[in-house]
Coordinates of C-alpha atoms in Angstrom, one line a residue:
M1 CA -21.6 -0.5 -19.2
K2 CA -19.1 -3.3 -19.1
M3 CA -17.1 -1.7 -22.0
K4 CA -16.8 1.5 -20.0
R5 CA -15.5 -0.4 -17.0
R6 CA -13.0 -2.3 -19.2
K7 CA -11.8 1.0 -20.7
A8 CA -11.5 2.6 -17.3
A9 CA -9.5 -0.4 -16.0
T10 CA -7.2 -0.3 -19.0
V11 CA -6.6 3.4 -18.5
L12 CA -5.9 2.9 -14.8
Y13 CA -3.4 0.1 -15.6
Y14 CA -1.5 2.4 -17.9
I15 CA -1.4 5.1 -15.3
L16 CA -0.2 2.5 -12.8
F17 CA 2.6 1.3 -15.0
V18 CA 3.7 4.9 -15.4
M19 CA 3.3 6.1 -11.8
I20 CA 5.1 3.2 -10.0
P21 CA 8.4 3.6 -11.8
L22 CA 8.1 7.4 -11.5
D23 CA 7.5 6.9 -7.8
F24 CA 10.6 4.8 -7.3
F25 CA 12.6 7.3 -9.4
L26 CA 11.4 10.2 -7.3
I27 CA 12.0 8.4 -4.0
F28 CA 15.4 6.9 -4.7
M29 CA 16.9 9.5 -7.1
V30 CA 15.3 12.9 -6.6
A31 CA 14.5 13.0 -2.9
P32 CA 17.2 14.7 -0.9
T33 CA 19.4 12.6 1.5
E34 CA 18.4 13.1 5.1
R35 CA 21.2 14.6 7.2
I36 CA 21.2 12.1 10.1
M37 CA 19.7 8.9 8.7
G38 CA 21.1 9.2 5.2
D39 CA 19.6 7.1 2.4
V40 CA 17.7 4.9 4.8
Q41 CA 15.1 7.6 5.2
R42 CA 14.1 7.2 1.5
I43 CA 12.6 3.8 2.3
F44 CA 10.2 5.6 4.7
Y45 CA 8.6 7.5 1.8
L46 CA 7.6 4.2 0.2
H47 CA 6.7 2.7 3.5
I48 CA 4.1 5.4 4.3
A49 CA 2.6 5.3 0.9
L50 CA 2.2 1.5 1.2
A51 CA 0.6 1.9 4.6
I52 CA -1.9 4.4 3.3
N53 CA -2.8 2.1 0.5
S54 CA -3.3 -0.8 2.9
Y55 CA -5.7 1.3 5.0
L56 CA -7.6 2.2 1.8
G57 CA -7.8 -1.4 0.9
F58 CA -9.4 -2.3 4.3
A59 CA -11.7 0.7 4.0
G60 CA -12.9 -0.9 0.8
V61 CA -13.6 -4.1 2.7
F62 CA -15.7 -2.2 5.2
I63 CA -17.6 -0.2 2.6
G64 CA -18.1 -3.2 0.3
G65 CA -19.3 -5.3 3.2
I66 CA -21.8 -2.8 4.4
L67 CA -23.1 -2.3 0.9
F68 CA -23.4 -6.0 0.3
L69 CA -25.3 -6.5 3.5
R70 CA -27.6 -3.6 2.6
H71 CA -28.3 -4.4 -1.1
K72 CA -27.5 -8.1 -1.4
N73 CA -25.7 -7.4 -4.6
L74 CA -22.7 -9.7 -5.3
F75 CA -20.8 -6.8 -6.9
W76 CA -20.2 -5.4 -3.5
D77 CA -19.1 -8.7 -2.1
T78 CA -16.5 -8.9 -5.0
V79 CA -15.4 -5.3 -4.1
A80 CA -14.9 -6.3 -0.5
Y81 CA -13.1 -9.5 -1.4
T82 CA -10.7 -7.9 -3.8
S83 CA -10.2 -5.0 -1.4
A84 CA -9.2 -7.5 1.3
E85 CA -6.6 -9.0 -1.1
I86 CA -5.2 -5.5 -1.8
G87 CA -5.1 -4.6 1.9
V88 CA -3.3 -7.8 2.8
L89 CA -0.8 -7.3 0.0
F90 CA 0.0 -3.8 1.0
S91 CA 0.2 -4.7 4.7
T92 CA 2.7 -7.3 3.9
L93 CA 4.8 -4.8 1.9
V94 CA 4.5 -2.4 4.8
I95 CA 6.0 -5.0 7.2
I96 CA 8.8 -5.8 4.6
T97 CA 9.7 -2.1 4.0
G98 CA 9.6 -1.5 7.8
S99 CA 12.1 -4.2 8.4
F100 CA 14.3 -2.8 5.6
W101 CA 14.2 0.5 7.4
A102 CA 14.8 -1.0 10.8
R103 CA 17.9 -3.0 9.9
P104 CA 20.3 0.0 9.5
V105 CA 18.6 2.1 12.2
W106 CA 18.2 -0.5 15.0
N107 CA 20.8 -3.0 13.8
V108 CA 18.2 -5.8 13.8
W109 CA 15.6 -6.7 11.1
W110 CA 12.8 -6.8 13.7
T111 CA 12.7 -6.1 17.4
W112 CA 10.0 -7.5 19.6
D113 CA 9.5 -4.3 21.5
P114 CA 6.0 -4.2 23.1
R115 CA 5.4 -0.7 21.7
L116 CA 5.8 -2.1 18.2
V117 CA 3.9 -5.3 18.4
T118 CA 0.8 -4.3 20.5

């Protein structure tokens, strides 16, 4: 069973190392330039993908936490813990890419507009 998990993890790592450069290539080289915002809009494609992944990470925390409380199996606690790390990482990247997008559009790196921070 552990060997199957290790093989599956290895395959997923190889897929990851192919898909991330492909994603950056498609976003920054292939995607058409938006008429009004120009190249800044391309950051938004990456920003949305990172946001979806952060939500999935926190969904893993919720599911892992519920299953740990139900089954008392440390595997689910580990799933919740690692999902929290993934969620925080992707949330940080969402904030960073959001500020990269905001700089050319709003002429500031971050604005403390109540609509954005509440």
